[in-house]
Coordinates of C-alpha atoms in Angstrom, one line a residue:
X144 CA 49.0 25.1 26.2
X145 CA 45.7 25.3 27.4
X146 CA 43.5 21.8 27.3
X147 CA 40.1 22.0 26.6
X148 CA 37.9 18.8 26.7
X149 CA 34.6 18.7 24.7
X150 CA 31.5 16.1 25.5
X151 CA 30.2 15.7 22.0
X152 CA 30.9 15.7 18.5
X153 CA 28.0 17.2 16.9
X154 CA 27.6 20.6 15.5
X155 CA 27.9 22.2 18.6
X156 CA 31.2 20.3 19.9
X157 CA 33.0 20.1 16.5
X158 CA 32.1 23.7 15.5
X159 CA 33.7 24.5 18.8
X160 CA 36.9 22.2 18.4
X161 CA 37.3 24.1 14.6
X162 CA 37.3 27.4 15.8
X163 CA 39.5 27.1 18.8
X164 CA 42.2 25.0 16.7
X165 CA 41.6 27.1 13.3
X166 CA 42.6 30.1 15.8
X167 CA 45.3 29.1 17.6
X168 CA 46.5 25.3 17.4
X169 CA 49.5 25.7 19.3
X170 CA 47.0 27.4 21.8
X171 CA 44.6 24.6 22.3
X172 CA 45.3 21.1 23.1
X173 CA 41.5 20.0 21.8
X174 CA 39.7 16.2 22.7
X175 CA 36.6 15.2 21.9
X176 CA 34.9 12.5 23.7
X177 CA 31.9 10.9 22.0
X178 CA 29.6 8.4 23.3
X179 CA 28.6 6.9 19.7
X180 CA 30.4 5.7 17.0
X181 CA 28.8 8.6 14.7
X182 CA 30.0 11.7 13.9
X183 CA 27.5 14.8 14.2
X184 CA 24.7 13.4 16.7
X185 CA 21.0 13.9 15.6
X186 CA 23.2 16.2 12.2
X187 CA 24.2 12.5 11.3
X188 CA 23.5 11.0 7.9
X189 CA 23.0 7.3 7.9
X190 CA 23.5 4.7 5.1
X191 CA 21.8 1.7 4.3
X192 CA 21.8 -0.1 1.0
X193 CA 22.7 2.4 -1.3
X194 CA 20.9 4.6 0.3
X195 CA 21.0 7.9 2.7
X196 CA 18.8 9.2 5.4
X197 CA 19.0 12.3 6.9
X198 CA 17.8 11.9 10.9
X199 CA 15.0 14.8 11.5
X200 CA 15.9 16.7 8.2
X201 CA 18.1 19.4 7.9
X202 CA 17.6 22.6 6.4
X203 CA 21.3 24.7 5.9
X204 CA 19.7 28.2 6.3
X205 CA 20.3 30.3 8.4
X206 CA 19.4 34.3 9.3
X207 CA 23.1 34.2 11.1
X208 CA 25.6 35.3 8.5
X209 CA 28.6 33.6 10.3
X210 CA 26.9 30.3 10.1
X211 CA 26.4 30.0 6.7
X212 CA 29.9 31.6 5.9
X213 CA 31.3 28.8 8.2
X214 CA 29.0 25.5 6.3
X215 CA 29.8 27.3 2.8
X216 CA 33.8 27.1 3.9
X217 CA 33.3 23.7 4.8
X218 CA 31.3 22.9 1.6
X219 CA 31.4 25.2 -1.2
X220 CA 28.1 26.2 -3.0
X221 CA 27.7 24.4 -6.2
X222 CA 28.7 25.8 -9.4
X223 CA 27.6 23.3 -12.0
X224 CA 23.7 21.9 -12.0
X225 CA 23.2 18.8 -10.0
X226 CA 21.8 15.5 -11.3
X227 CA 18.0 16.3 -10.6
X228 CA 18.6 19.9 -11.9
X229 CA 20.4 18.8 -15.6
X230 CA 17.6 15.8 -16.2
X231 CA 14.8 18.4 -15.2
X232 CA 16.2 21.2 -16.9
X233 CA 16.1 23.4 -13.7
X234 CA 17.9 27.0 -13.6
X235 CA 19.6 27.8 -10.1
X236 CA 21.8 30.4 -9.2
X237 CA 24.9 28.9 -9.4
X238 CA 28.6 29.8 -7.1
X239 CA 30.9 31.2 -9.6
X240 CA 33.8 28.8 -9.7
X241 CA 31.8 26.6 -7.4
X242 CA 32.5 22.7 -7.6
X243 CA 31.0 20.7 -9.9
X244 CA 28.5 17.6 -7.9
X245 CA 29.1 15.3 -10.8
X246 CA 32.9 15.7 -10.0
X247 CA 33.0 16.1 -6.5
X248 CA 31.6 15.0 -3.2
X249 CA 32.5 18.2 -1.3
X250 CA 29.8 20.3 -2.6
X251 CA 27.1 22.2 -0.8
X252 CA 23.7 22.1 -3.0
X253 CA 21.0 24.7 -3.1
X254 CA 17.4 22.9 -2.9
X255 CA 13.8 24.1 -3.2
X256 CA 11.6 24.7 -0.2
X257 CA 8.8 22.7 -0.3
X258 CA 6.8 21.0 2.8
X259 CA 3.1 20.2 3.3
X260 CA 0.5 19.3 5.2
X261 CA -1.3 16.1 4.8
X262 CA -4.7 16.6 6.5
X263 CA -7.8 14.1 5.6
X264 CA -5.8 13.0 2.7
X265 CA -5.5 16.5 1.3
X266 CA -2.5 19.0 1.2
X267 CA -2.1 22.1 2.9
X268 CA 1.0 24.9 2.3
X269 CA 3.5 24.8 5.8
X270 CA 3.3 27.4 7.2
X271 CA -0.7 27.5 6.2
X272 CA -1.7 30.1 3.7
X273 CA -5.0 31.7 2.8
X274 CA -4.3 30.5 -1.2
X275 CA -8.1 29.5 -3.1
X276 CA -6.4 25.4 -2.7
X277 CA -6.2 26.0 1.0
X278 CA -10.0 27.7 1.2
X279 CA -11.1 24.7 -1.6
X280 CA -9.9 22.3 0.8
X281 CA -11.3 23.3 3.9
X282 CA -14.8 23.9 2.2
X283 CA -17.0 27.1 2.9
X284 CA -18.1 26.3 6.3
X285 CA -14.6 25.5 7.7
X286 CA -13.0 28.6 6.1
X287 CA -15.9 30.5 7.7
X288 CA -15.8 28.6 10.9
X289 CA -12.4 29.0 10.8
X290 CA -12.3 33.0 10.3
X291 CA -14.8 33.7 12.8
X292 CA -12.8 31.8 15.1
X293 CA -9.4 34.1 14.1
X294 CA -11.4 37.4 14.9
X295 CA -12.6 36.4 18.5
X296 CA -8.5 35.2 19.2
X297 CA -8.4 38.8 18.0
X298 CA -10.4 40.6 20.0
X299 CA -10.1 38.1 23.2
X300 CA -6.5 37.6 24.0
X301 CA -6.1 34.4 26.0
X302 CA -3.0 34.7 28.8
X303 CA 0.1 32.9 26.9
X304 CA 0.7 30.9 30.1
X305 CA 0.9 27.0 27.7
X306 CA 1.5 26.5 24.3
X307 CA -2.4 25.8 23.7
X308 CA -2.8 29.4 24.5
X309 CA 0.0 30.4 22.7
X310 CA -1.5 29.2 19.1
X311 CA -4.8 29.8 19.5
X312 CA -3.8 34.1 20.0
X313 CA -2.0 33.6 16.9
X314 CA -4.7 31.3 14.6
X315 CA -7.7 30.9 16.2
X316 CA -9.5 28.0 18.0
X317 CA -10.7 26.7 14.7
X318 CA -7.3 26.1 13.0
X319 CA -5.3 25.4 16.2
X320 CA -7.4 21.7 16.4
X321 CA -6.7 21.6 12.9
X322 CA -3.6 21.9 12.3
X323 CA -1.6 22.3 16.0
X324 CA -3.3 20.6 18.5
X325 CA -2.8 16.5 17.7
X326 CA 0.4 17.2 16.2
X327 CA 1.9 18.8 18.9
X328 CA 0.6 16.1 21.1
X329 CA 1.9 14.0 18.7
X330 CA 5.5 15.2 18.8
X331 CA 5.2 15.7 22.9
X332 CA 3.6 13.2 23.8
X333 CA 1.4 16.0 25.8
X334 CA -1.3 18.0 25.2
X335 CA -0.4 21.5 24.4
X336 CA -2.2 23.2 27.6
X337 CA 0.7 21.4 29.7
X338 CA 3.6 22.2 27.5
X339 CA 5.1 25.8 28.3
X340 CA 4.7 28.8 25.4
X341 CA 8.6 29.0 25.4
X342 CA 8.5 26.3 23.0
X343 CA 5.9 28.4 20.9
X344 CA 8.1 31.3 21.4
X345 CA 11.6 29.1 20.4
X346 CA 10.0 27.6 17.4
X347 CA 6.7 30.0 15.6
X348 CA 8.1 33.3 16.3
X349 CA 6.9 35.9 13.6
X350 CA 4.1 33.1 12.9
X351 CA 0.4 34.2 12.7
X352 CA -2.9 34.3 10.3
X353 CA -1.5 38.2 10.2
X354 CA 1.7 37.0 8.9
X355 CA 0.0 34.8 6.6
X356 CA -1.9 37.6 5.4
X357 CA 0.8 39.6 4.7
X358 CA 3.0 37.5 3.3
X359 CA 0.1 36.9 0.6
X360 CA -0.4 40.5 -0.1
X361 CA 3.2 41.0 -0.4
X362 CA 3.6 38.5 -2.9
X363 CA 0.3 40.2 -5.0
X364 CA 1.8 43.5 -5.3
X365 CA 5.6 44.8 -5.8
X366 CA 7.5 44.4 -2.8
X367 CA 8.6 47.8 -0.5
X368 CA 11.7 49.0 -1.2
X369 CA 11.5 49.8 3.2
X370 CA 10.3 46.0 3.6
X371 CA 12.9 44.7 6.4
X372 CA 11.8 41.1 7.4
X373 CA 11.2 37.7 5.3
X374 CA 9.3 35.2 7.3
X375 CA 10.0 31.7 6.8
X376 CA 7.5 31.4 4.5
X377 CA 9.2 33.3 2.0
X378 CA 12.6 31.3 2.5
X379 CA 12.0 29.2 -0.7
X380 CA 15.7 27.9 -0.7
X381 CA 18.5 26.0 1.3
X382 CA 21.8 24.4 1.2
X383 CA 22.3 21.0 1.6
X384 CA 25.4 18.6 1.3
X385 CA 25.5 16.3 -1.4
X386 CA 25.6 13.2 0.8
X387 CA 23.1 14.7 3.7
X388 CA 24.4 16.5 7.2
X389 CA 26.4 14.1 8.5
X390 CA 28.8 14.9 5.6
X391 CA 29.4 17.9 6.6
X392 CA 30.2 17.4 9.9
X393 CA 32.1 14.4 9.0
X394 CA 34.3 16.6 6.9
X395 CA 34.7 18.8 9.7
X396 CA 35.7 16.3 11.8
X397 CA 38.3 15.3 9.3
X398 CA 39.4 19.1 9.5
X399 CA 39.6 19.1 13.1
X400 CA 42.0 16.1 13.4
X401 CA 44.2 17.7 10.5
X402 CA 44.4 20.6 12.9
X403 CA 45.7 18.5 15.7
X404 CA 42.5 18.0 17.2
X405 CA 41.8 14.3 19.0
X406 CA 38.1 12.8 18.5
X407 CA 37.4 9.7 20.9
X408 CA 34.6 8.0 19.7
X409 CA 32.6 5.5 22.0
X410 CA 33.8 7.5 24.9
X411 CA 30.8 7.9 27.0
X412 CA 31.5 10.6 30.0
X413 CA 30.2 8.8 33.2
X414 CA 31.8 11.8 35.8
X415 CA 32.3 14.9 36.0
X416 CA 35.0 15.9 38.6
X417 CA 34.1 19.4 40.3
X418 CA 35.9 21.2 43.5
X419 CA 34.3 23.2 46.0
X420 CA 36.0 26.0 44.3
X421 CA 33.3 26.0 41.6
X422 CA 35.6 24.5 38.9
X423 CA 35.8 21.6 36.9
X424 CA 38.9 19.4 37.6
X425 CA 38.5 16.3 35.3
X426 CA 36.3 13.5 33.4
X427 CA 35.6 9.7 33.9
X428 CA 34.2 8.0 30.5
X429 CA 33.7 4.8 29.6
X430 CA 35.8 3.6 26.6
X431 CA 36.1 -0.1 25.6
X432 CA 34.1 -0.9 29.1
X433 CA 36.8 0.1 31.4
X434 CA 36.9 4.2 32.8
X435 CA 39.5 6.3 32.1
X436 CA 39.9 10.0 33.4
X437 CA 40.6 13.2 31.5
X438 CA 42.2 16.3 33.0
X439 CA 41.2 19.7 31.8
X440 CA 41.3 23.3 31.8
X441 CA 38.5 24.1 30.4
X442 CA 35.4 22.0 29.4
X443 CA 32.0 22.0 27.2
X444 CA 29.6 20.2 27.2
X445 CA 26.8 19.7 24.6
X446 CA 26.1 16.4 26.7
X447 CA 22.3 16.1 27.9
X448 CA 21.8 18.2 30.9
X449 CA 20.0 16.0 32.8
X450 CA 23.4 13.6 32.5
X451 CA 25.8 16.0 32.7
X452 CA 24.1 17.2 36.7
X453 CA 23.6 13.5 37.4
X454 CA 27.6 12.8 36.6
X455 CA 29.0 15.7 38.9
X456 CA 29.7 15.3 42.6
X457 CA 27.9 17.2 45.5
X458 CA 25.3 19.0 43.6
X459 CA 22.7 20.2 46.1
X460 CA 19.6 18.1 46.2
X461 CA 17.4 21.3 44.8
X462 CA 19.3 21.3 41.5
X463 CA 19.7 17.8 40.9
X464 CA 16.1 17.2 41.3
X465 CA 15.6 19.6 38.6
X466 CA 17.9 18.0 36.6
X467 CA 16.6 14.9 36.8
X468 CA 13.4 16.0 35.9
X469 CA 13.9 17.6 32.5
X470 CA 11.7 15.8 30.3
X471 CA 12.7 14.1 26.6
X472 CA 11.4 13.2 23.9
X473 CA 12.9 10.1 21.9
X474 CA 12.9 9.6 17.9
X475 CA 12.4 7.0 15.4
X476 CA 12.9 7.3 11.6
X477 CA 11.7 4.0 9.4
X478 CA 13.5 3.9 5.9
X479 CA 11.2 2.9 3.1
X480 CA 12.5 1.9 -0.8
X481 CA 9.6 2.3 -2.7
X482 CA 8.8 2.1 -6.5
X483 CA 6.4 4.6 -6.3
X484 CA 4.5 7.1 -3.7
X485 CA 0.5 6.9 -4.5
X486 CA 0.1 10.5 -4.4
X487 CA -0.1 12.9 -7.4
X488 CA 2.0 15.9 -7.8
X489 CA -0.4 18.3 -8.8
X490 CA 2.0 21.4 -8.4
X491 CA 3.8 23.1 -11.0
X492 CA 7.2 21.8 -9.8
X493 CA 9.0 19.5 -11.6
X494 CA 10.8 16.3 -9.8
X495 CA 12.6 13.0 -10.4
X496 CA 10.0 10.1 -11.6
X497 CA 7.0 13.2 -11.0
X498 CA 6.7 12.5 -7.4
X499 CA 5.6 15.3 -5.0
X500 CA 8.3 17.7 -4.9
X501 CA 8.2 17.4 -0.4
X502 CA 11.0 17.6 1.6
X503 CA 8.7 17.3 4.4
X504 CA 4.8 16.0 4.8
X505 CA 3.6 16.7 8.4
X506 CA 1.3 14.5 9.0
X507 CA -1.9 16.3 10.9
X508 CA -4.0 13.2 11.0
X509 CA -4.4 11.7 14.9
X510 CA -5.6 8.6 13.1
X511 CA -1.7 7.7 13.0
X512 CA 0.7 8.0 14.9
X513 CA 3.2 9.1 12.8
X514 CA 4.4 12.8 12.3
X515 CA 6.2 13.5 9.4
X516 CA 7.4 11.9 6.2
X517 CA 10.3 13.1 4.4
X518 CA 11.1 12.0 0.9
X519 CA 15.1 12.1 0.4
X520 CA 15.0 12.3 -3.3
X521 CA 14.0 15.6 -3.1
X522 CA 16.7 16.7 -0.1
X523 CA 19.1 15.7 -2.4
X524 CA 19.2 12.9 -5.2
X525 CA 22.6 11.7 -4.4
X526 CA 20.9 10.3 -1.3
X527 CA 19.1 7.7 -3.0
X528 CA 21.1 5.1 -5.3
X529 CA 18.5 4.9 -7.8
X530 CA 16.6 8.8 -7.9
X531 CA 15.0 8.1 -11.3
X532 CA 13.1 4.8 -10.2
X533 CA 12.7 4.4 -6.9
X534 CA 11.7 7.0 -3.7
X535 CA 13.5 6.8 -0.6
X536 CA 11.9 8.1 2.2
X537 CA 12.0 8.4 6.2
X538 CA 8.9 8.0 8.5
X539 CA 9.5 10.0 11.7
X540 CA 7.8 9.0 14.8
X541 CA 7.9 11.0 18.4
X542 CA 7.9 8.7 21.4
X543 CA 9.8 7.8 24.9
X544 CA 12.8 5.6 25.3
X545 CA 11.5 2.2 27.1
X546 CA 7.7 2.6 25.7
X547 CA 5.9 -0.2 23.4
X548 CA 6.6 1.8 20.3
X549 CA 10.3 2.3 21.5
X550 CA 10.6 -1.7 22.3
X551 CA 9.6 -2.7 19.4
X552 CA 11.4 -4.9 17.1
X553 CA 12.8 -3.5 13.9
X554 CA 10.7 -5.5 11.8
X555 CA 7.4 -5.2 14.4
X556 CA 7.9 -1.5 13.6
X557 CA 8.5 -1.5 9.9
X558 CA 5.3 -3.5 9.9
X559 CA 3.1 -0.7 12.1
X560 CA 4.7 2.2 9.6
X561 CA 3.8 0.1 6.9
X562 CA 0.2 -0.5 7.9
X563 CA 0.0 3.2 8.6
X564 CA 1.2 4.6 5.1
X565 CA -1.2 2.2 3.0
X566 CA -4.1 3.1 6.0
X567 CA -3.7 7.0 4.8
X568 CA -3.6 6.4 1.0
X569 CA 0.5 7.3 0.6
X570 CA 1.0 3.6 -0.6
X571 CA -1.0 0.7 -1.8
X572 CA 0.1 -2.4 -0.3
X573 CA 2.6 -3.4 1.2
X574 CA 4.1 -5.1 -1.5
X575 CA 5.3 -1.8 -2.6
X576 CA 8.2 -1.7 -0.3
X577 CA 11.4 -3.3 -1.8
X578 CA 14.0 -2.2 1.4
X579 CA 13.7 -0.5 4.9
X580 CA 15.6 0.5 8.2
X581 CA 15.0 2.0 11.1
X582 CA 17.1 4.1 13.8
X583 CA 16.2 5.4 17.1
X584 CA 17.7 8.5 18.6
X585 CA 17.7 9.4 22.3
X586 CA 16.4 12.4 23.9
X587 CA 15.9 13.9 20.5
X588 CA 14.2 16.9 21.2
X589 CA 14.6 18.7 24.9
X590 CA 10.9 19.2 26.1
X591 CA 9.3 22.4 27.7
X592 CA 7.7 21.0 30.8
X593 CA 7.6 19.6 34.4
X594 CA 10.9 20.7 35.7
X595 CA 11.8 22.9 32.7
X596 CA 10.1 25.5 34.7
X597 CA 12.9 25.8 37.0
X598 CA 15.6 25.4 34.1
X599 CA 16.8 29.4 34.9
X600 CA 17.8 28.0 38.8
X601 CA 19.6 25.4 37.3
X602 CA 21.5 27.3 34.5
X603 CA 22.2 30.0 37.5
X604 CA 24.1 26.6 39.3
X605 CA 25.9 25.3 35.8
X606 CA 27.2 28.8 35.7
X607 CA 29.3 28.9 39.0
X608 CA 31.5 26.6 37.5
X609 CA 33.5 28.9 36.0
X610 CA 35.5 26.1 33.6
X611 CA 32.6 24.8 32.0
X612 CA 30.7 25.9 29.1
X613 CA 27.2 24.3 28.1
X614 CA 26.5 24.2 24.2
X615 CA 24.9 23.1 21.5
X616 CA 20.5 21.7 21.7
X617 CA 20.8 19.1 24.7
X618 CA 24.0 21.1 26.3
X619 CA 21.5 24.3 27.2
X620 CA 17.9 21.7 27.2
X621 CA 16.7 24.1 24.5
X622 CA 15.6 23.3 21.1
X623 CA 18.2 25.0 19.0
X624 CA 18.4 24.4 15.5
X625 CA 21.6 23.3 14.2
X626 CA 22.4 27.0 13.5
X627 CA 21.7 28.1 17.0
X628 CA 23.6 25.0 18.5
X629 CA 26.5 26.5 16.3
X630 CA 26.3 30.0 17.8
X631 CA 26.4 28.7 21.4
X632 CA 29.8 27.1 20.2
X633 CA 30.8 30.6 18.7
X634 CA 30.1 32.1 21.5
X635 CA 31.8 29.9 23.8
X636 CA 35.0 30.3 21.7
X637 CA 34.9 33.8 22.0
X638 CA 34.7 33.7 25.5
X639 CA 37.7 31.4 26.0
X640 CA 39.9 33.3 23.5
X641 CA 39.2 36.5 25.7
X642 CA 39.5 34.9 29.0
X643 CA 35.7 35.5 29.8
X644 CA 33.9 33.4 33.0
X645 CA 30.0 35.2 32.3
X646 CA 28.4 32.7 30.4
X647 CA 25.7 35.1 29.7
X648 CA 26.1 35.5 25.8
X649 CA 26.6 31.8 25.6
X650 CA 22.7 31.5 26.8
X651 CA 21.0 34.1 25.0
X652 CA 21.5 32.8 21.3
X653 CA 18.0 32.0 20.4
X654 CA 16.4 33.8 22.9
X655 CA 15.5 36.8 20.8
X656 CA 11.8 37.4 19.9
X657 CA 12.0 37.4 16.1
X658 CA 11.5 33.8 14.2
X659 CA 14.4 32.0 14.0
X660 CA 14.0 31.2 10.1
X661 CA 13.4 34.9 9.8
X662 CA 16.8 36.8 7.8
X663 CA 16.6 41.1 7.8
X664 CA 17.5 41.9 5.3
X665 CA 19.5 45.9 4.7

């Protein structure tokens, strides 16, 4: 029996531990250690009150066919209307002999796209469409201003050499300050001429004013039967578990220990034992405050890079420096209860109390320093303890472990979020909040500059160590989706079931050049 250790029970580690026990159990002797006492990582859902937030938002599409099969084993699709969808009379496409969410928990439910741009107290369609709203909001000059600008990035290609670059091929000067520039600065913490167009490529791929165009034609006339691509845009639905992410992965988890699987929480890995060989021998973690070791014959890691390198021994000074240098950036979500948001749905969708059907507002604004709201009753109403009267929603901000906004005090940042919201005309007072939270989350999202330059050098190193498999967003320092930190697992467990060293395939999910959110269709 082989023993494989895994660093991390998030989608990446747990999706791993699954596969290799649902293939052979009496195979795989499978432990996870995990530093937290939460199941699923940044995929986590947490509770407060009555209530349910969903850390970062996620979306359960994907253009990768295994994935979803896997999440819809896990979770069935619905096959009775959910709460929001009976009270609002709403038609879906329901899973023949799917479960039934008033009856049960374990039920994946299919949700409406919707996200927005709040710019100047106006909304804009994400991804930005050319739609009369979008031309009446701008006003005549901008749109003009704005077009002009698109057919010089046209004609004069600027080298893609930063993420500045990147955008402004792809929309024009005009509408990259609009709409790119202070939010990716936002997000980074940088401004987008120092951030490398890998992250451009990783996250906008199949994005562009031509895109736009064509998906607006598309939808005017009757689509080709030869038409082979959907860009995001077009992906008007999702899956989502009743209870948020971290049910799912909580149910996998459950899964995984019913397999025979062992799952170690507040197990933080400290050491990673390596011989000159080029294998990995063992693990010290911290459990309880005192360090215990871990033998293995195999290991992965979805761990943070820059930890993982700083917890082996004799790593050569080169490769450690470029570990250490692979930049973060850090997350904070403030919960709000609210009787009511002070904005107007003026769409034709229909939602709970006739708020604004969102799942996401990105907020454009530098005024602010927040990024994005998200309003949970429309992720899923089960989220929120009272759908009908009250909106529960999450206020995302971007910032770096150990800075003022970080070291604030929970209350010291309810208070700034607070100030913020009723500053850009989403509330009234303050008076209008009833509850709140807040969470942070370390190194949230991987970041795409200083040493990141050098990241192939150091992936050539992890690779030597022929034992050791890097997974999942923070395992490769690449911002994977949950779908793509899944793949990385798949293809890890492939490997190991055929004996395979090259971790080749293991690094290349979500390297191709088509949008990540984009599904070919036959």
């Amino acid at each position: 029996m082989k023993k494989i250790v895994i660093i991390g029970a998030g989608p990446a580690g747990l999706t791993a531990a699954f596969e290799l026990l649902k293939r052979d159990a009496k195979e795989y002797q499978v432990t996870i250690l995990e530093e937290t006492g939460v199941i699923g990582g940044i995929s986590q859902t947490v509770r407060h009150g009555g209530n349910r937030m969903d850390i970062g938002g996620h979306r359960f599409f994907s253009k990768d066919d295994r994935v979803m099969q896997w999440w819809q084993d896990i979770m069935p699709r619905q096959g009775k209307p959910s709460f929001d969808d009976i009270k609002l009379h709403r038609e879906k496409q329901l899973a023949k002999d799917g479960p039934d969410p008033a009856e049960t928990d374990r039920v994946m439910l299919v949700r409406r796209r919707v996200s927005r741009i709040y710019y100047k107290r106006k909304f804009f369609d994400y991804p930005v469409t050319m739609k009369p709203q979008t031309i009446k909001n701008m006003g005549a000059a901008t749109t003009i201003a704005a077009g002009c600008s698109y057919l010089k990035a046209s004609v004069h290609k600027l080298p893609e050499d930063s993420l500045e670059n990147f955008y402004i091929n792809r929309f024009g000067r005009k509408l990259y300050s609009m709409f790119f520039e202070g939010y990716t600065e936002k997000l980074w913490g940088r401004h987008p001429r120092e951030i490398s167009a890998d992250w451009g490529s990783q996250r906008v791929k199949g994005l562009s004013i031509r895109a736009v165009l064509k998906d607006m034609f598309s939808k005017i006339g009757p689509k080709k039967k030869n038409q082979k691509h959907v860009e995001t845009s077009l992906i008007e639905e999702f899956y989502y578990p009743k209870y948020g992410p971290g049910q799912l992965w909580e149910t996998a988890a459950e899964e995984v220990r019913k397999m025979g699987g062992t799952i170690q929480m507040h197990s933080k890995v400290t050491q990673i034992h390596t011989d000159a060989k080029g294998k990995v021998l063992s693990l010290t973690y911290e459990k309880d405050g005192k360090p215990e070791t871990i033998e293995g014959d195999i290991f992965l890691s979805s761990m943070p890079v820059k930890d993982l390198v700083a917890g082996m021994n004799d790593v050569p000074a080169e490769m450690a420096k470029i570990a250490a240098g692979l930049p973060y950036r850090d997350f904070v979500t403030v919960g709000l209860l609210l009787d009511k948001l002070n904005l107007k749905n003026e769409t034709d969708i229909p939602t709970l109390g006739n708020i604004v059907p969102d799942c996401w507002i990105y907020v454009q604004d530098v005024g602010v320093k927040l990024g994005r709201i998200q309003i949970f009753n429309n992720w899923s109403p089960y989220m929120v303890q009272d759908p009908e009267h009250t909106v529960w929603i999450g206020l995302e901000y971007f910032c770096a472990e150990g800075d003022k906004f970080w070291n604030m005090s929970d209350q010291e940042c309810i208070n700034f979020a607070v100030k913020e919201l009723v500053s850009m005309g989403v509330i009234s007072s303050p008076s209008d909040v009833k509850d709140s939270h807040r969470e942070r989350i370390k190194k949230a999202y991987p970041a795409y500059f200083d040493t990141y330059a050098q990241i192939d050098d150091l992936i050539a190193y992890l690779n030597r160590f022929e034992n050791l498999f890097c997974i999942g967003r923070n395992g490769q320092h690449r911002y994977n989706n949950m779908d793509h930190s899944m793949a990385t697992a798949f293809e890890a467990v492939d490997n190991i079931c055929a004996g395979k060293t090259d971790k080749k395939n293991v690094w290349n999910v979500n390297t191709e050049k088509e949008y990540h959110e984009e599904k070919k269709e036959s």
